[in-house]
Coordinates of C-alpha atoms (C1' of nucleotides) in Angstrom, one line a residue:
Chain A
M1 CA 57.5 -40.0 47.1
P2 CA 54.9 -41.7 45.6
T3 CA 52.6 -40.7 47.0
S4 CA 49.8 -44.2 47.6
H5 CA 47.0 -43.4 45.0
Y6 CA 44.1 -45.1 47.7
G7 CA 41.1 -42.3 46.1
Q8 CA 42.2 -40.1 44.3
P9 CA 45.3 -39.3 42.2
R10 CA 47.4 -36.7 43.1
Y11 CA 47.1 -35.2 39.3
R12 CA 43.1 -35.3 38.9
A13 CA 42.8 -32.9 42.3
I14 CA 45.2 -30.6 40.6
A15 CA 43.5 -30.7 37.3
D16 CA 39.8 -29.7 39.9
E17 CA 42.1 -27.1 41.5
L18 CA 43.0 -25.2 38.0
R19 CA 39.6 -26.0 36.8
K20 CA 38.1 -24.4 40.2
R21 CA 40.4 -20.9 39.5
I22 CA 39.6 -20.9 35.9
E23 CA 35.8 -20.8 36.7
S24 CA 35.8 -19.1 39.2
G25 CA 37.4 -16.4 37.6
V26 CA 40.8 -15.9 39.6
V27 CA 42.4 -17.5 36.0
P28 CA 40.7 -15.0 33.3
L29 CA 40.1 -16.3 30.1
G30 CA 42.4 -16.2 27.5
T31 CA 45.1 -15.2 30.1
L32 CA 48.1 -18.2 30.6
L33 CA 48.1 -20.3 33.5
P34 CA 51.9 -20.5 35.0
A35 CA 54.0 -21.8 33.5
E36 CA 54.3 -26.4 34.4
S37 CA 57.9 -25.8 36.2
A38 CA 56.2 -22.7 38.4
L39 CA 53.4 -25.2 39.1
A40 CA 55.2 -28.1 40.2
I41 CA 56.7 -25.5 42.3
E42 CA 53.4 -24.9 44.6
F43 CA 51.7 -28.7 44.2
R44 CA 55.1 -29.7 45.0
A45 CA 54.9 -32.3 41.7
S46 CA 56.6 -33.6 39.9
R47 CA 56.7 -31.3 36.1
G48 CA 54.9 -35.1 34.6
T49 CA 52.3 -35.0 37.2
I50 CA 51.3 -31.5 36.1
R51 CA 51.2 -32.3 32.7
Q52 CA 49.0 -34.8 33.2
A53 CA 46.6 -32.5 35.2
I54 CA 46.7 -30.3 32.0
A55 CA 46.3 -33.0 29.6
T56 CA 42.9 -33.5 31.2
L57 CA 41.4 -30.5 30.8
R58 CA 42.9 -30.2 26.5
E59 CA 40.8 -33.4 26.9
I60 CA 37.6 -31.1 27.5
G61 CA 38.5 -28.8 25.6
L62 CA 38.9 -26.2 28.7
V63 CA 42.8 -24.9 27.8
T64 CA 45.2 -25.2 24.8
T65 CA 48.3 -25.3 25.1
E66 CA 51.9 -24.7 22.3
H67 CA 54.8 -25.1 22.4
G68 CA 56.6 -22.9 23.7
R69 CA 54.6 -20.4 24.7
G70 CA 52.1 -21.8 27.3
T71 CA 49.1 -23.2 28.5
C72 CA 45.8 -21.1 27.3
V73 CA 42.4 -21.3 28.6
N74 CA 40.4 -21.0 25.9
P75 CA 38.5 -18.5 25.6
D76 CA 35.5 -19.6 23.9
F77 CA 34.8 -21.5 27.2
T78 CA 31.0 -22.4 27.3
A79 CA 30.5 -25.7 27.4
H80 CA 32.9 -29.1 26.5
I81 CA 30.7 -31.2 24.1
P82 CA 33.0 -34.5 24.9
N83 CA 32.9 -35.5 21.3
P84 CA 31.6 -39.5 21.0
V85 CA 32.7 -39.8 17.4
D86 CA 35.0 -42.0 17.8
E87 CA 33.4 -44.1 20.0
K88 CA 30.3 -44.9 16.9
A89 CA 32.9 -45.0 14.3
K90 CA 34.5 -48.0 15.8
R91 CA 33.3 -51.2 14.5
Q92 CA 33.4 -53.8 13.2
R93 CA 31.8 -55.4 10.4
R94 CA 31.1 -58.5 8.3
V95 CA 30.9 -57.9 4.3
A96 CA 30.9 -59.5 0.8
A97 CA 34.1 -58.8 -1.3
E98 CA 34.5 -56.8 -4.1
P99 CA 36.3 -58.7 -7.1
E100 CA 39.8 -55.9 -5.7
L101 CA 40.1 -56.9 -3.0
A102 CA 39.0 -61.5 -3.0
A103 CA 42.3 -60.8 -5.8
L104 CA 44.0 -58.9 -2.9
L105 CA 42.6 -61.7 -0.5
K106 CA 43.4 -64.9 -2.4
V107 CA 39.3 -65.6 -2.1
E108 CA 36.4 -65.8 -4.1
V109 CA 34.1 -62.7 -4.8
G110 CA 31.5 -62.4 -2.5
A111 CA 33.3 -64.2 0.2
T112 CA 32.6 -63.0 3.3
L113 CA 35.4 -60.2 4.8
I114 CA 35.9 -59.0 7.7
E115 CA 35.9 -55.1 7.7
D116 CA 37.1 -53.1 11.1
Q117 CA 36.4 -48.9 11.5
D118 CA 38.4 -47.3 13.3
V119 CA 39.2 -42.9 13.0
T120 CA 42.6 -41.6 13.3
C121 CA 41.7 -38.1 15.9
R122 CA 44.0 -34.8 15.9
E123 CA 42.6 -31.7 17.8
R124 CA 38.8 -33.6 18.5
K125 CA 38.7 -33.8 14.6
V126 CA 38.2 -36.4 13.0
E127 CA 41.4 -37.1 10.6
A128 CA 40.8 -39.9 8.8
V129 CA 39.1 -42.9 8.8
V130 CA 40.8 -46.8 8.3
R131 CA 39.3 -50.2 7.3
T132 CA 41.2 -52.7 7.2
Y133 CA 40.3 -56.3 5.8
R134 CA 40.3 -59.9 6.7
V135 CA 39.2 -62.6 5.9
L136 CA 36.9 -64.1 8.5
N137 CA 39.8 -67.3 9.3
N138 CA 42.4 -65.3 11.5
P139 CA 40.9 -62.0 13.8
T140 CA 44.4 -60.8 14.7
G141 CA 46.4 -62.0 11.8
Y142 CA 49.3 -63.8 14.8
A143 CA 49.7 -67.0 12.8
Chain B
M1 CA 40.8 -54.9 32.6
P2 CA 44.9 -55.9 32.7
T3 CA 45.9 -58.2 30.3
S4 CA 44.0 -61.0 28.2
H5 CA 47.5 -61.7 26.2
Y6 CA 45.9 -65.2 25.2
G7 CA 50.0 -67.2 24.2
Q8 CA 51.8 -63.7 23.1
P9 CA 52.4 -60.7 25.6
R10 CA 51.3 -57.3 24.6
Y11 CA 53.8 -55.5 24.1
R12 CA 54.8 -58.3 21.2
A13 CA 51.9 -57.6 19.7
I14 CA 51.9 -53.5 19.9
A15 CA 55.7 -53.8 18.5
D16 CA 54.6 -55.8 15.6
E17 CA 51.5 -53.8 14.7
L18 CA 54.4 -51.1 15.0
R19 CA 55.9 -52.9 12.6
K20 CA 53.3 -53.9 10.3
R21 CA 52.8 -50.2 10.3
I22 CA 56.7 -49.1 9.1
E23 CA 56.4 -52.0 6.9
S24 CA 52.9 -50.8 4.4
G25 CA 54.0 -47.4 4.2
V26 CA 52.4 -45.9 6.7
V27 CA 54.7 -44.5 9.1
P28 CA 57.9 -43.5 5.7
L29 CA 60.9 -44.4 6.8
G30 CA 62.5 -41.5 8.4
T31 CA 59.5 -40.0 9.3
L32 CA 59.3 -39.6 13.9
L33 CA 56.8 -42.5 15.4
P34 CA 54.3 -40.7 17.7
A35 CA 55.0 -39.9 20.8
E36 CA 55.2 -42.5 23.8
S37 CA 53.0 -41.3 25.1
A38 CA 50.8 -41.0 22.6
L39 CA 50.4 -45.3 21.2
A40 CA 50.1 -45.2 25.1
I41 CA 46.4 -43.7 24.4
E42 CA 45.7 -45.7 21.0
F43 CA 47.5 -49.4 22.2
R44 CA 45.1 -48.2 25.5
A45 CA 48.6 -49.4 27.1
S46 CA 51.0 -48.1 29.6
R47 CA 53.9 -46.2 28.7
G48 CA 56.3 -48.3 29.9
T49 CA 54.4 -51.8 28.1
I50 CA 55.1 -48.9 24.7
R51 CA 59.2 -48.6 26.1
Q52 CA 59.1 -52.1 25.6
A53 CA 57.6 -53.0 22.4
I54 CA 59.6 -49.2 20.9
A55 CA 63.8 -51.1 22.7
T56 CA 63.0 -54.6 20.5
L57 CA 62.1 -52.2 16.9
R58 CA 65.3 -50.8 18.1
E59 CA 67.3 -53.8 18.9
I60 CA 66.6 -54.9 15.1
G61 CA 67.3 -51.6 14.3
L62 CA 63.8 -50.2 13.3
V63 CA 64.2 -47.4 14.6
T64 CA 66.6 -44.9 16.4
T65 CA 65.2 -43.5 19.1
E66 CA 67.0 -40.0 21.0
H67 CA 66.9 -38.6 23.5
G68 CA 64.2 -35.5 23.9
R69 CA 63.2 -36.2 20.8
G70 CA 61.6 -39.7 19.8
T71 CA 61.9 -42.3 17.5
C72 CA 62.4 -42.0 14.8
V73 CA 62.5 -45.2 12.0
N74 CA 65.6 -46.1 10.6
P75 CA 65.9 -44.8 6.6
D76 CA 68.6 -47.3 5.7
F77 CA 65.7 -49.5 6.9
T78 CA 66.3 -52.1 3.8
A79 CA 64.5 -55.5 4.5
H80 CA 61.7 -54.2 3.6
I81 CA 61.1 -55.9 -0.2
P82 CA 57.8 -55.0 -1.8
N83 CA 56.6 -57.9 -3.9
P84 CA 54.9 -57.5 -7.2
V85 CA 51.2 -57.9 -5.0
D86 CA 52.0 -54.0 -2.7
E87 CA 53.2 -53.2 -5.8
K88 CA 49.7 -53.7 -6.9
A89 CA 47.9 -53.0 -4.4
K90 CA 49.0 -49.9 -3.4
R91 CA 47.3 -47.1 -5.4
Q92 CA 45.6 -43.2 -4.7
R93 CA 42.7 -42.8 -5.8
R94 CA 39.7 -40.5 -5.7
V95 CA 36.5 -41.6 -3.9
A96 CA 33.0 -39.9 -3.7
A97 CA 32.4 -40.5 -0.1
E98 CA 29.7 -42.2 1.0
P99 CA 26.7 -41.2 3.7
E100 CA 29.2 -42.7 6.7
L101 CA 32.7 -42.0 5.7
A102 CA 31.3 -37.4 5.1
A103 CA 29.5 -38.4 8.7
L104 CA 32.4 -39.5 9.7
L105 CA 34.6 -36.8 8.5
K106 CA 31.9 -33.6 8.3
V107 CA 31.9 -32.8 5.0
E108 CA 29.5 -33.6 2.0
V109 CA 28.1 -36.2 0.5
G110 CA 29.6 -36.6 -2.6
A111 CA 32.9 -34.4 -1.9
T112 CA 35.9 -35.7 -2.6
L113 CA 38.0 -37.8 -0.9
I114 CA 41.2 -39.5 -0.3
E115 CA 41.4 -43.1 -0.7
D116 CA 44.8 -45.0 -0.1
Q117 CA 45.2 -48.2 -0.1
D118 CA 48.7 -50.7 1.7
V119 CA 48.7 -54.0 2.3
T120 CA 50.6 -55.7 4.8
C121 CA 51.7 -59.5 4.1
R122 CA 53.4 -61.8 6.2
E123 CA 55.5 -64.9 4.9
R124 CA 54.0 -63.9 1.3
K125 CA 51.0 -63.4 1.8
V126 CA 48.5 -61.1 1.9
E127 CA 46.9 -60.8 5.5
A128 CA 44.5 -57.1 5.0
V129 CA 44.0 -54.1 2.9
V130 CA 43.7 -50.9 4.4
R131 CA 42.2 -48.2 3.1
T132 CA 42.6 -44.9 4.8
Y133 CA 39.8 -42.1 3.7
R134 CA 40.5 -38.6 4.2
V135 CA 38.9 -35.4 3.1
L136 CA 40.9 -34.0 -0.2
N137 CA 42.9 -30.5 1.4
N138 CA 43.3 -27.7 -0.5
P139 CA 47.8 -26.9 0.0
T140 CA 47.6 -23.8 1.0
G141 CA 45.3 -24.5 4.9
Y142 CA 43.8 -21.5 3.9
A143 CA 40.1 -21.6 3.3
Chain C
dA1 C1' 69.2 -9.4 14.0
dG2 C1' 70.8 -12.2 17.0
dA3 C1' 71.4 -14.5 21.9
dA4 C1' 69.5 -15.5 25.9
dA5 C1' 66.4 -16.8 28.4
dT6 C1' 61.5 -19.5 28.9
dT7 C1' 58.7 -22.6 28.2
dT8 C1' 56.5 -27.3 26.6
dG9 C1' 57.6 -32.0 24.2
dT10 C1' 59.6 -35.9 24.7
dC11 C1' 62.6 -39.8 26.2
dC12 C1' 65.6 -41.4 29.9
dG13 C1' 65.8 -44.7 34.2
dT14 C1' 64.0 -45.8 38.2
dA15 C1' 60.1 -46.8 42.2
dT16 C1' 55.2 -48.3 44.2
dG17 C1' 51.2 -50.6 44.7
dT18 C1' 48.0 -52.9 42.7
dA19 C1' 46.2 -56.4 39.7
dT20 C1' 45.5 -60.7 36.5
dC21 C1' 47.5 -65.2 34.3
Chain D
dA1 C1' 55.3 -67.9 42.9
dG2 C1' 56.9 -65.3 39.0
dA3 C1' 55.9 -63.7 35.0
dT4 C1' 53.5 -59.2 32.8
dA5 C1' 50.7 -55.0 32.6
dC6 C1' 48.8 -50.8 34.7
dA7 C1' 48.2 -46.8 36.7
dT8 C1' 51.0 -43.3 39.1
dA9 C1' 54.7 -40.3 40.2
dC10 C1' 59.7 -38.9 41.1
dG11 C1' 63.9 -36.3 39.1
dG12 C1' 67.5 -35.2 34.7
dA13 C1' 67.9 -34.3 31.3
dC14 C1' 68.1 -32.1 26.2
dA15 C1' 65.5 -31.2 22.3
dA16 C1' 62.9 -27.9 20.3
dA17 C1' 59.0 -23.5 19.5
dT18 C1' 58.4 -18.8 21.8
dT19 C1' 59.2 -14.9 23.6
dT20 C1' 62.3 -11.3 25.4
dC21 C1' 66.3 -9.4 25.4

DNA sequence: AGAAATTTGTCCGTATGTATC
DNA sequence: AGATACATACGGACAAATTTC
């Protein structure tokens, strides 16, 4: 039964409940959460929904998950600081074509180019910065 | 915002983007694509849409999907014949981190970064130049 | 050292309800 | 009205890492 989710989706309610248990000490720091399959039975939800709930806890750094082992309550849990760096990093600007870019894109040196900047993250850390240069004409590149 | 696909459906645009990444070598042959759920987050699309995009790539034999494992870029994919422009453009070099990159990657200004350059082509024309910056990491992984 | 059990990761197919073009 | 897309949810299966016996 996919239950109509009018107010709050189930995975969020489950995530809240798990967070409460951690913060209240029912599940001590540094210990493993019950297995996904066990939680699925307890909450009468599918494993996918449980995983979604746990994913939200992982995003705020409350737990860490290891393949084949389990989901561990982060012992370093003090205050989670969501990282706004992703949003800041994402931006678009116009730059003048330097010789190499100009040659590749077949425009004159100094022509206006669109530079899109994005970052790829891993484990909430910036892993790489990607800059894409296009001719001002067609942003999507789709003809 | 459930859609604003001008002209082309979302799943096709995503398929095009993935194909570009494969053809430009951002996703090497023989490696796994990010999980459907990861792509869903990156493209801000639902899993269903991602699956639809991947399905089109599978139809043209660009990738193969294995149940429980992932979607693999077909190593036998030979349709991609790099033209001379690609070869010239593709290169790697080391650059000094300018302030913005340094801040994002959390290194000191002037630190050595790896810059990979690639081009994406369409109809034998260079469409965009992509530059990826990574920290020069040591092989052992230890500090 | 090796087999079995446990657990997470991923994919498959399907379904419901809503919203937009 | 139909096509597209979104978010949510289910259940089942296989793959891979880890732990236990």
